[in-house]
């Protein structure tokens, strides 16, 4: 293969587009995470009405990340965004122990959704910068994550505020983009 | 490119000589000519601001960011520095004084707004809590809160059972704005709340209010509100002027939302952008004043 054809090939290989769905309860930190991924200012965030979408280039992928508001009132709309999802990212406020049950229930319902069957799921145990945050292992146990058998999954502790752990999670996402079980 | 070179030459050389030439003709400095040649408000204050910022004199350059009580001193210093004959031009000092108050006042207003924003909503602060409860009472006069943590907060458009997590990046400013609207435009705020509970065109009243606080804040920060304030307040603007602008935004957004008839709340950001563009367009008019 000549140099020219290598160059041509490099140029013509477009980034694979990946559809990522970012879900979780209100105040879990989804929008902060989205802005952190896009290297944007995170100091003026307000609760999400509807959704935000951003595209981020990473490791040869074009990640189209859909951040959907987590307010109870708009959770019924989540299903409108399930179609063609490559990876589900579920965000948990690790310091909000009072709502672990609620967030576990929402996650369980998502994993039962037909349109999301087999879709790899990354769980971000967010807000680890807070002293009161539960460690990822405790959350994994509380949510019975080890019983998930129909898809690849991972739990990653992170702080969307400081950025710690976010890249590790996204590396996992890029590795498992094509791991959807049919 | 040519335009760029022209702008460079103009601001660095030609402007200076042009000003010198005009001064020889009518014996007035640029600041005087601006005051004579433009009507008061944004048209004049913008030009004075530009002239001061681009002055070769340090006294003039510093005059755009001063305390309210320093204004008279700076007016006197400028008169001296530019050798202005105040006997011949009696209006000049009065006009310059207003401009200086407006220019520095805008910057101070931003700092004040910023300090309220940076104050997080704190449920251990009795003052914060009391104001949150006052917001409820003003919006829902016929219904009492059953407890501090309750699903009822959803009725005025907070997300969950405790509003404290909804203020986020806007901090106490979000509550201050909503409360100002309800205190001063009680009927209007109840009307908007009833619109927000519309089965099809509904939205979350409090959350949208916090979101529009962000819009008002970023417009202030970018300088986009200068013309509005320069036209409205002939002096140092107080924080209530910012709250007033928020009231305008919220009231107008409600009208806009109902007129556009969006499919659902999920399209909020798309309509917010459209509304934002309309507001920015209105604010680009030098004669703008946006009030309820």
CSV table of C-alpha atoms in Angstrom, one decimal:
chain,number,residue,atom,x,y,z
A,1,UNK,CA,0.0,0.0,0.0
A,2,UNK,CA,1.5,3.3,-1.0
A,3,UNK,CA,1.6,6.3,1.2
A,4,UNK,CA,-1.1,8.1,-0.8
A,5,UNK,CA,-3.6,5.3,-0.4
A,6,UNK,CA,-2.9,5.1,3.3
A,7,UNK,CA,-3.6,8.9,3.6
A,8,UNK,CA,-6.7,8.4,1.5
A,9,UNK,CA,-7.9,5.7,3.7
A,10,UNK,CA,-7.3,7.7,6.9
A,11,UNK,CA,-9.2,10.6,5.4
A,12,UNK,CA,-12.1,8.5,4.2
A,13,UNK,CA,-12.6,6.6,7.5
A,14,UNK,CA,-15.2,8.6,9.2
A,15,UNK,CA,-15.6,8.4,13.0
A,16,UNK,CA,-18.1,5.8,14.0
A,17,UNK,CA,-21.2,7.6,15.4
A,18,UNK,CA,-22.3,6.4,18.8
A,19,UNK,CA,-25.5,7.2,20.5
A,20,UNK,CA,-25.2,7.5,24.2
A,21,UNK,CA,-28.1,8.0,26.6
A,22,UNK,CA,-27.5,9.8,29.9
A,23,UNK,CA,-30.2,9.0,32.5
A,24,UNK,CA,-30.6,9.2,36.2
A,25,UNK,CA,-32.7,11.0,38.9
A,26,UNK,CA,-32.9,14.8,39.0
A,27,UNK,CA,-29.8,16.3,40.7
A,28,UNK,CA,-27.7,13.2,39.9
A,29,UNK,CA,-25.3,15.3,37.9
A,30,UNK,CA,-26.0,14.4,34.3
A,31,UNK,CA,-25.7,17.9,32.8
A,32,UNK,CA,-22.5,18.5,34.8
A,33,UNK,CA,-21.1,15.3,33.4
A,34,UNK,CA,-22.2,16.2,29.9
A,35,UNK,CA,-20.5,19.6,30.2
A,36,UNK,CA,-17.4,18.1,31.7
A,37,UNK,CA,-17.2,15.7,28.7
A,38,UNK,CA,-17.4,18.7,26.3
A,39,UNK,CA,-14.9,20.7,28.4
A,40,UNK,CA,-17.5,23.4,29.1
A,41,UNK,CA,-18.0,25.7,32.1
A,42,UNK,CA,-19.9,23.9,34.8
A,43,UNK,CA,-20.6,26.7,37.2
A,44,UNK,CA,-23.9,28.0,35.9
A,45,UNK,CA,-25.9,24.8,35.5
A,46,UNK,CA,-29.7,24.9,36.1
A,47,UNK,CA,-32.1,21.9,36.3
A,48,UNK,CA,-32.7,20.5,32.8
A,49,UNK,CA,-36.1,21.0,31.3
A,50,UNK,CA,-36.3,18.6,28.4
A,51,UNK,CA,-32.9,17.5,27.2
A,52,UNK,CA,-29.4,18.6,26.2
A,53,UNK,CA,-27.4,17.0,23.4
A,54,UNK,CA,-23.7,17.4,22.7
A,55,UNK,CA,-21.2,15.6,20.4
A,56,UNK,CA,-17.8,14.8,21.6
A,57,UNK,CA,-14.9,13.2,19.7
A,58,UNK,CA,-13.1,10.5,21.5
A,59,UNK,CA,-10.8,7.6,20.4
A,60,UNK,CA,-12.1,7.6,16.8
A,61,UNK,CA,-15.7,7.8,17.9
A,62,UNK,CA,-18.2,10.6,17.5
A,63,UNK,CA,-20.1,10.3,20.8
A,64,UNK,CA,-23.6,11.9,20.5
A,65,UNK,CA,-24.6,12.2,24.2
A,66,UNK,CA,-28.2,12.8,25.1
A,67,UNK,CA,-28.8,14.2,28.5
A,68,UNK,CA,-32.4,13.9,29.5
A,69,UNK,CA,-33.9,15.7,32.5
A,70,UNK,CA,-34.4,13.5,35.5
A,71,UNK,CA,-37.4,15.1,37.1
A,72,UNK,CA,-40.2,12.6,37.9
A,73,UNK,CA,-42.6,14.5,35.8
A,74,UNK,CA,-40.6,14.0,32.7
A,75,UNK,CA,-39.4,10.5,33.2
A,76,UNK,CA,-42.3,9.1,31.2
A,77,UNK,CA,-40.6,10.8,28.2
A,78,UNK,CA,-37.4,8.9,28.6
A,79,UNK,CA,-38.7,6.1,26.4
A,80,UNK,CA,-38.9,8.4,23.4
A,81,UNK,CA,-35.1,8.4,23.4
A,82,UNK,CA,-34.4,4.7,23.7
A,83,UNK,CA,-34.3,3.8,20.0
A,84,UNK,CA,-30.8,3.0,18.6
A,85,UNK,CA,-29.0,3.6,21.8
A,86,UNK,CA,-25.5,2.1,21.8
A,87,UNK,CA,-24.6,2.7,25.4
A,88,UNK,CA,-26.6,3.7,28.4
A,89,UNK,CA,-24.9,5.8,31.1
A,90,UNK,CA,-26.8,5.9,34.4
A,91,UNK,CA,-25.8,8.5,36.9
A,92,UNK,CA,-26.3,8.2,40.6
A,93,UNK,CA,-25.8,10.8,43.3
A,94,UNK,CA,-23.7,8.7,45.7
A,95,UNK,CA,-24.4,11.1,48.6
A,96,UNK,CA,-28.2,11.0,48.4
A,97,UNK,CA,-28.7,7.8,50.3
A,98,UNK,CA,-32.4,8.6,50.9
A,99,UNK,CA,-33.0,8.1,47.2
A,100,UNK,CA,-31.0,4.9,46.6
A,101,UNK,CA,-34.2,2.9,46.5
A,102,UNK,CA,-35.8,5.2,44.0
A,103,UNK,CA,-32.8,5.3,41.7
A,104,UNK,CA,-32.4,1.5,41.9
A,105,UNK,CA,-36.0,1.1,40.9
A,106,UNK,CA,-35.7,3.5,37.9
A,107,UNK,CA,-32.5,1.6,36.8
A,108,UNK,CA,-34.3,-1.8,37.1
A,109,UNK,CA,-37.1,-0.5,35.0
A,110,UNK,CA,-34.7,0.7,32.3
A,111,UNK,CA,-32.9,-2.6,32.2
A,112,UNK,CA,-36.3,-4.3,31.6
A,113,UNK,CA,-37.1,-2.1,28.6
A,114,UNK,CA,-37.2,-4.0,25.4
A,115,UNK,CA,-35.7,-1.2,23.3
A,116,UNK,CA,-32.7,-1.2,25.6
A,117,UNK,CA,-32.2,-4.9,25.8
A,118,UNK,CA,-28.5,-6.0,25.6
A,119,UNK,CA,-27.3,-2.3,25.6
A,120,UNK,CA,-24.1,-2.0,27.6
A,121,UNK,CA,-24.6,0.1,30.8
A,122,UNK,CA,-22.1,2.2,32.7
A,123,UNK,CA,-23.2,3.3,36.1
A,124,UNK,CA,-21.4,6.5,37.4
A,125,UNK,CA,-21.3,6.6,41.2
A,126,UNK,CA,-21.1,10.4,41.0
A,127,UNK,CA,-20.3,13.1,43.6
A,128,UNK,CA,-17.4,11.2,45.2
A,129,UNK,CA,-15.9,14.6,46.1
A,130,UNK,CA,-18.5,14.8,48.9
A,131,UNK,CA,-17.5,13.3,52.2
A,132,UNK,CA,-20.9,11.6,52.6
A,133,UNK,CA,-20.7,9.8,49.3
A,134,UNK,CA,-21.2,6.0,49.4
A,135,UNK,CA,-18.4,4.1,47.7
A,136,UNK,CA,-19.1,2.4,44.4
A,137,UNK,CA,-18.9,-1.0,45.9
A,138,UNK,CA,-21.6,-0.3,48.4
A,139,UNK,CA,-23.9,1.1,45.6
A,140,UNK,CA,-23.2,-1.9,43.4
A,141,UNK,CA,-24.2,-4.2,46.2
A,142,UNK,CA,-27.3,-2.2,47.1
A,143,UNK,CA,-28.5,-2.2,43.5
A,144,UNK,CA,-27.7,-5.9,43.0
A,145,UNK,CA,-25.7,-5.1,40.0
A,146,UNK,CA,-24.1,-8.6,40.1
A,147,UNK,CA,-27.4,-10.1,39.0
A,148,UNK,CA,-27.2,-8.3,35.6
A,149,UNK,CA,-26.5,-11.1,33.1
A,150,UNK,CA,-28.0,-10.0,29.8
A,151,UNK,CA,-25.5,-7.3,29.0
A,152,UNK,CA,-22.0,-6.0,29.8
A,153,UNK,CA,-22.0,-3.4,32.7
A,154,UNK,CA,-19.6,-1.5,34.8
A,155,UNK,CA,-19.8,0.8,37.8
A,156,UNK,CA,-17.3,3.7,38.0
A,157,UNK,CA,-16.9,6.1,40.8
A,158,UNK,CA,-16.5,9.7,39.7
A,159,UNK,CA,-16.9,13.3,40.4
A,160,UNK,CA,-18.4,15.2,37.5
A,161,UNK,CA,-17.4,18.4,39.4
A,162,UNK,CA,-13.6,17.7,39.5
A,163,UNK,CA,-13.6,15.4,36.5
A,164,UNK,CA,-12.0,12.5,38.5
A,165,UNK,CA,-13.0,9.1,37.2
A,166,UNK,CA,-15.0,10.5,34.2
A,167,UNK,CA,-12.3,9.6,31.6
A,168,UNK,CA,-12.0,6.1,33.0
A,169,UNK,CA,-15.7,5.6,32.5
A,170,UNK,CA,-15.6,7.0,29.0
A,171,UNK,CA,-12.7,4.6,28.2
A,172,UNK,CA,-14.9,1.7,29.2
A,173,UNK,CA,-17.7,3.2,27.0
A,174,UNK,CA,-15.4,3.4,23.9
A,175,UNK,CA,-14.2,-0.2,24.5
A,176,UNK,CA,-17.7,-1.6,24.8
A,177,UNK,CA,-19.5,0.5,22.2
A,178,UNK,CA,-19.9,-2.6,19.9
A,179,UNK,CA,-20.6,-5.0,22.8
A,180,UNK,CA,-24.4,-4.8,22.4
A,181,UNK,CA,-25.8,-8.3,22.8
A,182,UNK,CA,-28.4,-9.1,20.1
B,1,UNK,CA,-8.1,42.4,6.2
B,2,UNK,CA,-8.3,45.9,4.8
B,3,UNK,CA,-11.0,46.7,7.4
B,4,UNK,CA,-8.7,45.4,10.1
B,5,UNK,CA,-5.8,47.5,9.0
B,6,UNK,CA,-8.1,50.5,8.8
B,7,UNK,CA,-9.4,49.9,12.3
B,8,UNK,CA,-5.9,49.5,13.6
B,9,UNK,CA,-4.7,52.8,12.0
B,10,UNK,CA,-7.8,54.6,13.0
B,11,UNK,CA,-7.8,53.7,16.7
B,12,UNK,CA,-4.0,54.1,17.0
B,13,UNK,CA,-3.3,57.2,14.8
B,14,UNK,CA,-6.1,58.8,12.9
B,15,UNK,CA,-8.5,59.1,15.8
B,16,UNK,CA,-5.9,61.0,17.8
B,17,UNK,CA,-5.3,63.5,15.0
B,18,UNK,CA,-8.9,63.8,14.1
B,19,UNK,CA,-9.7,64.7,17.7
B,20,UNK,CA,-6.8,67.2,17.8
B,21,UNK,CA,-8.1,68.8,14.6
B,22,UNK,CA,-11.7,69.1,15.9
B,23,UNK,CA,-10.5,70.5,19.1
B,24,UNK,CA,-8.7,73.3,17.2
B,25,UNK,CA,-11.9,74.2,15.4
B,26,UNK,CA,-14.5,74.3,18.2
B,27,UNK,CA,-12.3,74.3,21.3
B,28,UNK,CA,-14.1,71.3,22.8
B,29,UNK,CA,-12.7,67.9,23.7
B,30,UNK,CA,-14.3,64.7,22.4
B,31,UNK,CA,-16.3,64.1,25.7
B,32,UNK,CA,-17.9,67.5,25.2
B,33,UNK,CA,-18.7,66.8,21.6
B,34,UNK,CA,-20.3,63.5,22.5
B,35,UNK,CA,-22.5,65.1,25.2
B,36,UNK,CA,-23.6,67.8,22.8
B,37,UNK,CA,-24.2,65.6,19.8
B,38,UNK,CA,-26.1,62.7,21.3
B,39,UNK,CA,-29.2,62.4,23.4
B,40,UNK,CA,-28.9,61.1,26.9
B,41,UNK,CA,-29.1,57.4,27.6
B,42,UNK,CA,-27.4,54.5,25.9
B,43,UNK,CA,-26.5,56.4,22.8
B,44,UNK,CA,-24.5,58.9,24.7
B,45,UNK,CA,-23.1,56.7,27.5
B,46,UNK,CA,-21.8,54.0,25.1
B,47,UNK,CA,-19.8,56.7,23.2
B,48,UNK,CA,-18.5,58.2,26.4
B,49,UNK,CA,-17.5,54.7,27.6
B,50,UNK,CA,-15.7,54.0,24.4
B,51,UNK,CA,-13.9,57.4,24.5
B,52,UNK,CA,-12.8,56.9,28.1
B,53,UNK,CA,-11.6,53.3,27.6
B,54,UNK,CA,-9.5,54.4,24.6
B,55,UNK,CA,-8.1,57.5,26.1
B,56,UNK,CA,-4.3,58.0,26.4
B,57,UNK,CA,-4.8,59.5,29.8
B,58,UNK,CA,-4.8,57.2,32.8
B,59,UNK,CA,-7.3,59.4,34.7
B,60,UNK,CA,-9.9,58.9,31.9
B,61,UNK,CA,-9.2,55.2,31.5
B,62,UNK,CA,-9.7,54.6,35.2
B,63,UNK,CA,-13.0,56.5,35.3
B,64,UNK,CA,-14.9,53.6,33.9
B,65,UNK,CA,-14.7,51.5,37.1
B,66,UNK,CA,-15.0,53.5,40.2
B,67,UNK,CA,-17.1,53.6,43.4
B,68,UNK,CA,-20.3,55.7,43.5
B,69,UNK,CA,-18.7,58.2,46.0
B,70,UNK,CA,-15.7,58.7,43.8
B,71,UNK,CA,-17.7,60.0,40.9
B,72,UNK,CA,-17.6,63.7,41.7
B,73,UNK,CA,-13.8,63.5,42.2
B,74,UNK,CA,-13.4,61.9,38.8
B,75,UNK,CA,-15.6,64.4,37.1
B,76,UNK,CA,-13.4,67.2,38.5
B,77,UNK,CA,-10.2,65.3,37.5
B,78,UNK,CA,-11.4,64.9,34.0
B,79,UNK,CA,-12.4,68.5,33.7
B,80,UNK,CA,-8.9,69.5,34.8
B,81,UNK,CA,-7.1,66.9,32.7
B,82,UNK,CA,-9.0,67.9,29.5
B,83,UNK,CA,-8.8,71.6,30.4
B,84,UNK,CA,-12.5,72.0,29.9
B,85,UNK,CA,-14.0,75.4,30.4
B,86,UNK,CA,-17.0,74.6,32.6
B,87,UNK,CA,-18.3,78.2,32.5
B,88,UNK,CA,-18.8,77.9,28.8
B,89,UNK,CA,-20.3,74.4,29.0
B,90,UNK,CA,-22.4,74.2,32.1
B,91,UNK,CA,-24.3,71.0,31.2
B,92,UNK,CA,-21.1,69.1,30.7
B,93,UNK,CA,-20.4,68.2,34.3
B,94,UNK,CA,-23.9,67.0,35.0
B,95,UNK,CA,-24.0,64.9,31.8
B,96,UNK,CA,-20.6,63.4,32.4
B,97,UNK,CA,-21.5,62.6,36.0
B,98,UNK,CA,-24.5,60.6,34.9
B,99,UNK,CA,-22.5,58.7,32.3
B,100,UNK,CA,-19.8,57.8,34.9
B,101,UNK,CA,-22.4,56.6,37.3
B,102,UNK,CA,-24.0,54.4,34.6
B,103,UNK,CA,-20.8,53.0,33.3
B,104,UNK,CA,-19.3,52.0,36.7
B,105,UNK,CA,-22.8,51.2,38.1
B,106,UNK,CA,-23.3,48.5,35.5
B,107,UNK,CA,-20.0,46.8,36.6
B,108,UNK,CA,-20.9,47.1,40.2
B,109,UNK,CA,-24.3,45.7,39.5
B,110,UNK,CA,-22.8,42.6,38.0
B,111,UNK,CA,-20.5,42.1,41.0
B,112,UNK,CA,-23.5,42.4,43.3
B,113,UNK,CA,-25.6,40.0,41.3
B,114,UNK,CA,-22.6,37.6,41.1
B,115,UNK,CA,-22.2,37.6,44.9
B,116,UNK,CA,-25.8,36.7,45.4
B,117,UNK,CA,-25.5,33.9,42.8
B,118,UNK,CA,-22.4,32.6,44.4
B,119,UNK,CA,-24.2,32.2,47.7
B,120,UNK,CA,-25.6,28.7,47.6
B,121,UNK,CA,-29.2,28.1,48.8
B,122,UNK,CA,-28.6,27.0,52.4
B,123,UNK,CA,-31.4,25.1,54.2
B,124,UNK,CA,-29.6,25.8,57.5
B,125,UNK,CA,-30.0,29.5,57.0
B,126,UNK,CA,-33.3,30.6,58.6
B,127,UNK,CA,-33.5,33.6,56.3
B,128,UNK,CA,-33.2,31.5,53.2
B,129,UNK,CA,-35.8,29.1,54.5
B,130,UNK,CA,-38.2,31.8,55.5
B,131,UNK,CA,-38.0,33.3,52.0
B,132,UNK,CA,-38.6,30.0,50.4
B,133,UNK,CA,-41.7,29.5,52.5
B,134,UNK,CA,-42.8,33.1,51.6
B,135,UNK,CA,-42.6,32.2,47.9
B,136,UNK,CA,-45.0,29.3,48.6
B,137,UNK,CA,-47.4,31.5,50.5
B,138,UNK,CA,-47.5,34.1,47.8
B,139,UNK,CA,-48.1,31.6,45.0
B,140,UNK,CA,-50.4,29.3,46.9
B,141,UNK,CA,-52.5,31.5,49.2
B,142,UNK,CA,-55.2,28.9,49.7
B,143,UNK,CA,-53.0,25.9,50.4
B,144,UNK,CA,-50.7,25.4,53.4
B,145,UNK,CA,-47.5,23.3,53.1
B,146,UNK,CA,-48.0,20.1,55.0
B,147,UNK,CA,-44.3,19.9,55.9
B,148,UNK,CA,-41.0,21.4,54.8
B,149,UNK,CA,-40.1,18.3,52.7
B,150,UNK,CA,-43.1,17.4,50.6
B,151,UNK,CA,-44.2,16.5,47.2
B,152,UNK,CA,-46.3,19.7,47.2
B,153,UNK,CA,-43.3,21.7,46.0
B,154,UNK,CA,-44.0,20.1,42.6
B,155,UNK,CA,-47.2,22.2,42.5
B,156,UNK,CA,-45.2,25.4,42.0
B,157,UNK,CA,-42.7,23.7,39.6
B,158,UNK,CA,-39.8,22.4,41.7
B,159,UNK,CA,-38.5,19.0,40.7
B,160,UNK,CA,-38.7,16.9,43.8
B,161,UNK,CA,-39.8,17.1,47.5
B,162,UNK,CA,-37.1,19.6,48.5
B,163,UNK,CA,-36.4,22.7,46.4
B,164,UNK,CA,-32.9,23.2,47.8
B,165,UNK,CA,-31.3,21.1,45.2
B,166,UNK,CA,-33.0,23.0,42.3
B,167,UNK,CA,-31.2,26.3,42.7
B,168,UNK,CA,-27.8,24.8,41.7
B,169,UNK,CA,-25.5,27.1,39.7
B,170,UNK,CA,-27.8,30.1,40.3
B,171,UNK,CA,-27.6,29.9,44.1
B,172,UNK,CA,-29.7,32.3,46.1
B,173,UNK,CA,-30.2,34.5,43.0
B,174,UNK,CA,-32.7,32.0,41.7
B,175,UNK,CA,-34.9,32.4,44.7
B,176,UNK,CA,-34.4,36.1,45.0
B,177,UNK,CA,-35.7,36.6,41.5
B,178,UNK,CA,-38.8,34.3,41.9
B,179,UNK,CA,-39.6,36.0,45.2
B,180,UNK,CA,-39.2,39.5,43.8
B,181,UNK,CA,-41.7,38.6,41.0
B,182,UNK,CA,-44.2,37.2,43.4
B,183,UNK,CA,-43.9,40.0,45.9
B,184,UNK,CA,-44.2,42.8,43.4
B,185,UNK,CA,-46.4,41.2,40.7
B,186,UNK,CA,-48.4,38.8,42.8
B,187,UNK,CA,-51.4,38.5,40.5
B,188,UNK,CA,-49.2,38.1,37.4
B,189,UNK,CA,-47.1,35.4,39.1
B,190,UNK,CA,-50.3,33.4,40.0
B,191,UNK,CA,-51.5,33.8,36.5
B,192,UNK,CA,-48.2,32.4,35.2
B,193,UNK,CA,-48.4,29.5,37.7
B,194,UNK,CA,-51.8,28.6,36.4
B,195,UNK,CA,-50.5,28.7,32.8
B,196,UNK,CA,-47.7,26.4,33.9
B,197,UNK,CA,-50.2,23.8,35.1
B,198,UNK,CA,-51.9,23.6,31.7
B,199,UNK,CA,-52.3,19.9,30.8
B,200,UNK,CA,-50.8,20.3,27.4
B,201,UNK,CA,-48.7,23.4,27.4
B,202,UNK,CA,-47.5,23.2,31.0
B,203,UNK,CA,-44.0,23.7,32.2
B,204,UNK,CA,-42.3,23.7,35.6
B,205,UNK,CA,-42.8,27.2,36.9
B,206,UNK,CA,-40.0,27.4,39.4
B,207,UNK,CA,-37.5,25.5,37.3
B,208,UNK,CA,-38.2,27.7,34.3
B,209,UNK,CA,-37.8,30.7,36.5
B,210,UNK,CA,-34.4,29.5,37.7
B,211,UNK,CA,-33.4,28.8,34.1
B,212,UNK,CA,-34.4,32.3,33.0
B,213,UNK,CA,-32.4,33.6,36.0
B,214,UNK,CA,-29.5,32.1,34.2
B,215,UNK,CA,-30.5,33.8,31.0
B,216,UNK,CA,-30.7,37.2,32.7
B,217,UNK,CA,-27.4,36.6,34.5
B,218,UNK,CA,-25.5,35.7,31.4
B,219,UNK,CA,-27.0,38.7,29.4
B,220,UNK,CA,-25.8,40.9,32.3
B,221,UNK,CA,-22.4,39.3,32.3
B,222,UNK,CA,-21.9,39.6,28.6
B,223,UNK,CA,-22.7,43.4,28.6
B,224,UNK,CA,-25.9,42.8,26.5
B,225,UNK,CA,-28.0,44.6,29.1
B,226,UNK,CA,-25.9,47.9,29.0
B,227,UNK,CA,-28.2,49.8,26.6
B,228,UNK,CA,-31.3,48.7,28.6
B,229,UNK,CA,-29.8,50.0,31.9
B,230,UNK,CA,-28.2,53.1,30.4
B,231,UNK,CA,-31.7,54.1,29.1
B,232,UNK,CA,-33.6,53.2,32.2
B,233,UNK,CA,-31.5,54.3,35.2
B,234,UNK,CA,-29.8,57.7,35.1
B,235,UNK,CA,-27.4,56.7,37.9
B,236,UNK,CA,-26.1,53.7,39.8
B,237,UNK,CA,-28.5,50.8,39.1
B,238,UNK,CA,-29.7,48.8,42.1
B,239,UNK,CA,-30.1,45.1,42.2
B,240,UNK,CA,-33.8,45.5,42.0
B,241,UNK,CA,-33.3,46.7,38.5
B,242,UNK,CA,-31.9,43.3,37.7
B,243,UNK,CA,-34.9,41.6,39.4
B,244,UNK,CA,-37.2,43.8,37.3
B,245,UNK,CA,-35.5,42.6,34.1
B,246,UNK,CA,-36.0,39.0,35.3
B,247,UNK,CA,-39.7,39.7,35.8
B,248,UNK,CA,-39.9,41.0,32.2
B,249,UNK,CA,-38.2,37.8,30.9
B,250,UNK,CA,-40.4,35.4,32.8
B,251,UNK,CA,-43.6,37.2,31.9
B,252,UNK,CA,-42.6,37.4,28.2
B,253,UNK,CA,-41.4,33.8,28.1
B,254,UNK,CA,-44.7,32.6,29.3
B,255,UNK,CA,-46.5,34.6,26.6
B,256,UNK,CA,-44.0,33.3,24.0
B,257,UNK,CA,-44.4,29.6,25.1
B,258,UNK,CA,-48.2,29.7,25.0
B,259,UNK,CA,-48.1,31.4,21.6
B,260,UNK,CA,-45.6,28.8,20.1
B,261,UNK,CA,-47.6,25.9,21.4
B,262,UNK,CA,-44.7,23.4,21.7
B,263,UNK,CA,-45.4,19.7,21.4
B,264,UNK,CA,-44.2,19.0,24.9
B,265,UNK,CA,-41.8,20.2,27.7
B,266,UNK,CA,-39.1,18.1,26.1
B,267,UNK,CA,-38.7,20.8,23.5
B,268,UNK,CA,-37.9,23.4,26.1
B,269,UNK,CA,-34.3,24.1,25.1
B,270,UNK,CA,-35.1,24.6,21.5
B,271,UNK,CA,-37.8,27.3,22.3
B,272,UNK,CA,-35.6,28.8,25.0
B,273,UNK,CA,-32.9,29.4,22.3
B,274,UNK,CA,-35.5,31.0,20.0
B,275,UNK,CA,-36.7,33.3,22.8
B,276,UNK,CA,-33.1,34.1,23.8
B,277,UNK,CA,-32.4,35.2,20.2
B,278,UNK,CA,-35.5,37.4,20.2
B,279,UNK,CA,-34.4,39.1,23.4
B,280,UNK,CA,-30.8,39.6,22.2
B,281,UNK,CA,-32.2,41.2,19.0
B,282,UNK,CA,-34.4,43.6,21.1
B,283,UNK,CA,-31.4,44.5,23.3
B,284,UNK,CA,-29.3,45.3,20.3
B,285,UNK,CA,-31.4,48.4,19.7
B,286,UNK,CA,-29.6,51.4,21.4
B,287,UNK,CA,-33.0,52.9,22.4
B,288,UNK,CA,-34.2,49.7,24.1
B,289,UNK,CA,-36.0,49.6,27.4
B,290,UNK,CA,-37.5,46.3,28.4
B,291,UNK,CA,-40.0,46.5,31.3
B,292,UNK,CA,-43.2,44.8,32.4
